[in-house]
Short mmCIF file of C-alpha atoms in Angstrom, two decimals:
data_model
loop_
_atom_site.label_atom_id
_atom_site.label_comp_id
_atom_site.label_asym_id
_atom_site.label_seq_id
_atom_site.Cartn_x
_atom_site.Cartn_y
_atom_site.Cartn_z
CA MET A 1 0.09 0.19 -0.04
CA VAL A 2 1.09 3.63 -0.84
CA THR A 3 -0.17 6.29 1.22
CA VAL A 4 -0.26 9.91 -0.55
CA THR A 5 -0.49 13.28 1.36
CA PHE A 6 -1.48 15.88 -0.50
CA ILE A 7 0.67 18.82 1.01
CA ASP A 8 1.52 21.07 -2.13
CA PRO A 9 -1.03 21.78 -5.02
CA SER A 10 2.02 22.03 -7.63
CA LEU A 11 3.42 19.06 -9.70
CA GLN A 12 5.84 16.56 -7.38
CA ILE A 13 7.09 13.88 -8.76
CA MET A 14 8.63 11.56 -6.40
CA PHE A 15 9.96 7.78 -6.69
CA PHE A 16 8.77 5.38 -3.74
CA ASN A 17 9.72 1.73 -3.78
CA ARG A 18 10.08 2.29 -7.92
CA ILE A 19 6.51 3.30 -8.13
CA LYS A 20 6.38 6.95 -9.95
CA ILE A 21 3.65 9.02 -7.84
CA ALA A 22 2.36 12.15 -9.66
CA LEU A 23 0.65 14.57 -7.24
CA ILE A 24 -1.31 17.23 -8.73
CA ALA A 25 -3.42 19.34 -6.50
CA SER A 26 -6.28 16.80 -5.43
CA VAL A 27 -5.64 14.50 -8.24
CA CYS A 28 -3.48 11.41 -7.64
CA CYS A 29 -2.37 8.99 -10.51
CA LEU A 30 -0.51 6.09 -9.59
CA TRP A 31 1.36 3.73 -11.89
CA GLY A 32 2.70 0.63 -10.32
CA SER A 33 0.77 -1.34 -7.91
CA GLY A 34 -2.57 0.64 -8.54
CA ARG A 35 -3.45 1.09 -5.04
CA VAL A 36 -4.00 4.41 -2.92
CA ALA A 37 -4.69 4.92 0.54
CA ALA A 38 -6.24 8.21 2.40
CA GLN A 39 -3.76 10.08 4.67
CA VAL A 40 -3.04 8.34 7.86
CA VAL A 41 -3.51 10.77 11.05
CA ILE A 42 -0.51 10.58 13.47
CA ASN A 43 -2.38 11.16 16.77
CA GLN A 44 -0.71 13.16 19.46
CA ASP A 45 -0.60 12.54 23.44
CA SER A 46 -1.47 14.86 25.86
CA GLU A 47 2.07 16.42 26.04
CA GLY A 48 1.84 17.15 22.23
CA ASN A 49 4.38 14.18 21.21
CA TYR A 50 3.34 12.51 17.73
CA ILE A 51 2.46 8.62 18.46
CA ILE A 52 3.87 6.12 16.10
CA ASP A 53 1.64 3.16 16.86
CA SER A 54 1.67 1.01 13.84
CA GLU A 55 3.28 0.26 10.24
CA ALA A 56 0.52 2.75 8.85
CA THR A 57 1.54 5.59 11.16
CA LEU A 58 5.38 4.87 10.65
CA THR A 59 4.52 5.10 6.68
CA GLN A 60 2.63 8.43 7.26
CA PHE A 61 5.48 9.70 9.37
CA ALA A 62 7.92 8.84 6.42
CA LEU A 63 6.02 10.70 3.87
CA ASN A 64 5.60 13.76 6.19
CA VAL A 65 9.16 14.27 6.64
CA ASN A 66 10.07 13.63 2.73
CA ASN A 67 7.57 15.92 1.85
CA GLY A 68 8.98 18.67 3.86
CA ASN A 69 7.85 18.57 7.73
CA ASP A 70 11.14 18.27 9.56
CA TYR A 71 9.81 17.90 13.12
CA SER A 72 12.05 20.23 14.35
CA GLY A 73 11.08 20.93 18.06
CA GLU A 74 8.89 17.99 18.12
CA THR A 75 9.04 14.73 19.87
CA ILE A 76 7.87 11.62 17.84
CA ILE A 77 7.40 8.42 20.30
CA LEU A 78 6.91 4.78 19.25
CA SER A 79 4.40 3.39 21.41
CA ASN A 80 4.60 -0.39 21.01
CA ASP A 81 6.71 -3.07 19.03
CA ILE A 82 6.03 -2.52 15.25
CA GLN A 83 6.06 -5.88 12.94
CA LEU A 84 6.29 -4.83 9.61
CA SER A 85 4.44 -6.80 6.84
CA THR A 86 6.79 -9.07 4.47
CA VAL A 87 7.32 -8.30 0.99
CA GLU A 88 9.03 -9.69 -1.83
CA TYR A 89 11.98 -8.13 -3.77
CA PRO A 90 11.73 -5.58 -5.83
CA GLN A 91 9.35 -4.24 -3.40
CA ALA A 92 10.05 -3.04 -0.14
CA ASN A 93 8.18 -2.47 3.36
CA HIS A 94 9.44 0.92 4.41
CA THR A 95 10.86 4.25 2.67
CA PRO A 96 13.55 5.53 4.50
CA ILE A 97 12.70 8.87 6.96
CA GLY A 98 14.48 11.91 5.17
CA VAL A 99 16.00 12.60 1.85
CA TYR A 100 19.48 13.62 1.38
CA GLY A 101 20.39 15.15 -1.84
CA ILE A 102 20.96 18.55 -3.61
CA GLU A 103 20.45 21.58 -1.52
CA GLU A 104 16.80 22.37 -2.56
CA TYR A 105 15.79 18.84 -2.37
CA ARG A 106 16.96 18.00 1.12
CA ARG A 107 14.30 16.58 3.44
CA PRO A 108 16.01 16.02 6.79
CA PHE A 109 14.37 14.81 10.01
CA ARG A 110 15.41 17.11 12.69
CA GLY A 111 13.02 16.17 15.70
CA THR A 112 13.45 13.83 18.41
CA PHE A 113 12.47 10.05 17.64
CA ASP A 114 12.04 8.38 21.04
CA GLY A 115 11.96 4.47 20.61
CA GLN A 116 10.97 3.88 24.36
CA GLY A 117 12.85 0.51 24.35
CA TYR A 118 10.59 -0.69 21.67
CA LYS A 119 11.48 -2.66 18.19
CA ILE A 120 10.88 -2.46 14.74
CA THR A 121 10.73 -5.79 13.24
CA ASN A 122 11.41 -6.98 9.62
CA LEU A 123 12.34 -3.54 8.03
CA GLN A 124 12.71 -3.95 4.42
CA VAL A 125 14.44 -1.06 2.63
CA ASN A 126 15.26 -0.38 -1.18
CA ALA A 127 17.15 2.98 -1.69
CA ASN A 128 19.46 4.13 -4.37
CA TYR A 129 21.80 6.18 -1.91
CA TYR A 130 20.73 6.66 1.57
CA ALA A 131 19.35 3.52 3.38
CA GLY A 132 18.08 2.55 6.66
CA LEU A 133 15.07 3.30 9.21
CA PHE A 134 15.99 6.95 8.41
CA GLY A 135 17.47 8.11 4.86
CA TYR A 136 18.76 11.39 6.36
CA ILE A 137 19.07 12.54 10.20
CA GLY A 138 19.58 16.38 10.12
CA ALA A 139 21.42 18.77 12.60
CA GLY A 140 19.49 18.78 15.78
CA GLY A 141 17.92 15.12 14.79
CA VAL A 142 17.82 12.65 17.63
CA VAL A 143 16.92 9.19 17.50
CA LYS A 144 17.14 7.01 20.78
CA ASP A 145 16.12 3.85 22.48
CA LEU A 146 15.21 1.85 19.53
CA THR A 147 15.73 -1.50 18.63
CA ILE A 148 15.63 -2.91 14.91
CA SER A 149 15.30 -6.69 14.68
CA SER A 150 15.69 -8.08 11.27
CA ILE A 151 16.61 -5.72 8.52
CA GLU A 152 17.26 -6.07 5.09
CA VAL A 153 18.62 -3.16 3.26
CA ARG A 154 19.05 -3.31 -0.48
CA VAL A 155 20.80 -0.52 -2.36
CA ASP A 156 20.15 -0.16 -5.93
CA LYS A 157 22.88 1.64 -8.19
CA GLU A 158 21.28 2.32 -11.28
CA ASP A 159 22.85 5.99 -11.60
CA GLU A 160 26.58 5.46 -12.63
CA ASP A 161 27.09 9.71 -11.82
CA TYR A 162 27.18 8.36 -7.99
CA THR A 163 29.37 5.54 -6.82
CA THR A 164 28.88 6.14 -2.88
CA CYS A 165 26.04 4.61 -1.08
CA PHE A 166 25.34 5.24 2.69
CA VAL A 167 23.65 2.47 4.47
CA GLY A 168 22.92 1.72 8.23
CA ALA A 169 20.26 0.20 10.44
CA ILE A 170 18.91 3.43 11.74
CA ALA A 171 20.29 5.98 9.37
CA GLY A 172 22.07 6.00 5.96
CA TYR A 173 23.18 9.63 6.44
CA ASN A 174 23.49 11.39 9.86
CA GLU A 175 24.30 14.72 10.91
CA GLY A 176 22.19 14.49 14.49
CA THR A 177 22.53 12.17 17.26
CA ILE A 178 21.77 8.67 17.69
CA VAL A 179 21.83 6.93 21.25
CA GLY A 180 20.73 3.61 22.90
CA TRP A 181 19.72 1.62 19.52
CA ALA A 182 20.46 -2.05 18.70
CA ASN A 183 20.27 -4.33 15.92
CA ARG A 184 18.70 -7.94 16.72
CA GLY A 185 18.37 -10.49 14.21
CA GLY A 186 20.22 -10.21 10.89
CA ALA A 187 21.35 -7.59 8.46
CA GLY A 188 21.02 -8.12 4.73
#
């Protein structure tokens, strides 16, 4: 399932898991899987922290960051363990959170992601250059107290102009802080 958020009425072209998505105002055309879901609401607790409690809210969070919400000054909490669905290659079950590229297209995560000791299991990521749970953690971004259990990161180098890939269980590219994390189970 691909979740689409209408943030900018102008034309945007994005590539998620080899599916080309074109967003034009409130019209969405999807080539690839043929499935489109409505925007998922990420609830907040009484302290204003955003709550990630399912695969759907994790996916929506990634889309929000990748569309320009860096969550600077905000805290995102994982409220329970999340088991991601299994998909067959070349599909992936997660799009890295945050995009690193040329200056005008950078979309870093700059908030605090508190895993609260919970784990994300069965993470499968396809990426061309910055791969992990987070693609790009920007300056001021913090990821803490999180376990990744069973991760498979697949880097597809189709563009010959780039020769370097940044890959990590938590982040492909990090300018922030990562503390108290663990990788359990295998990495691929």
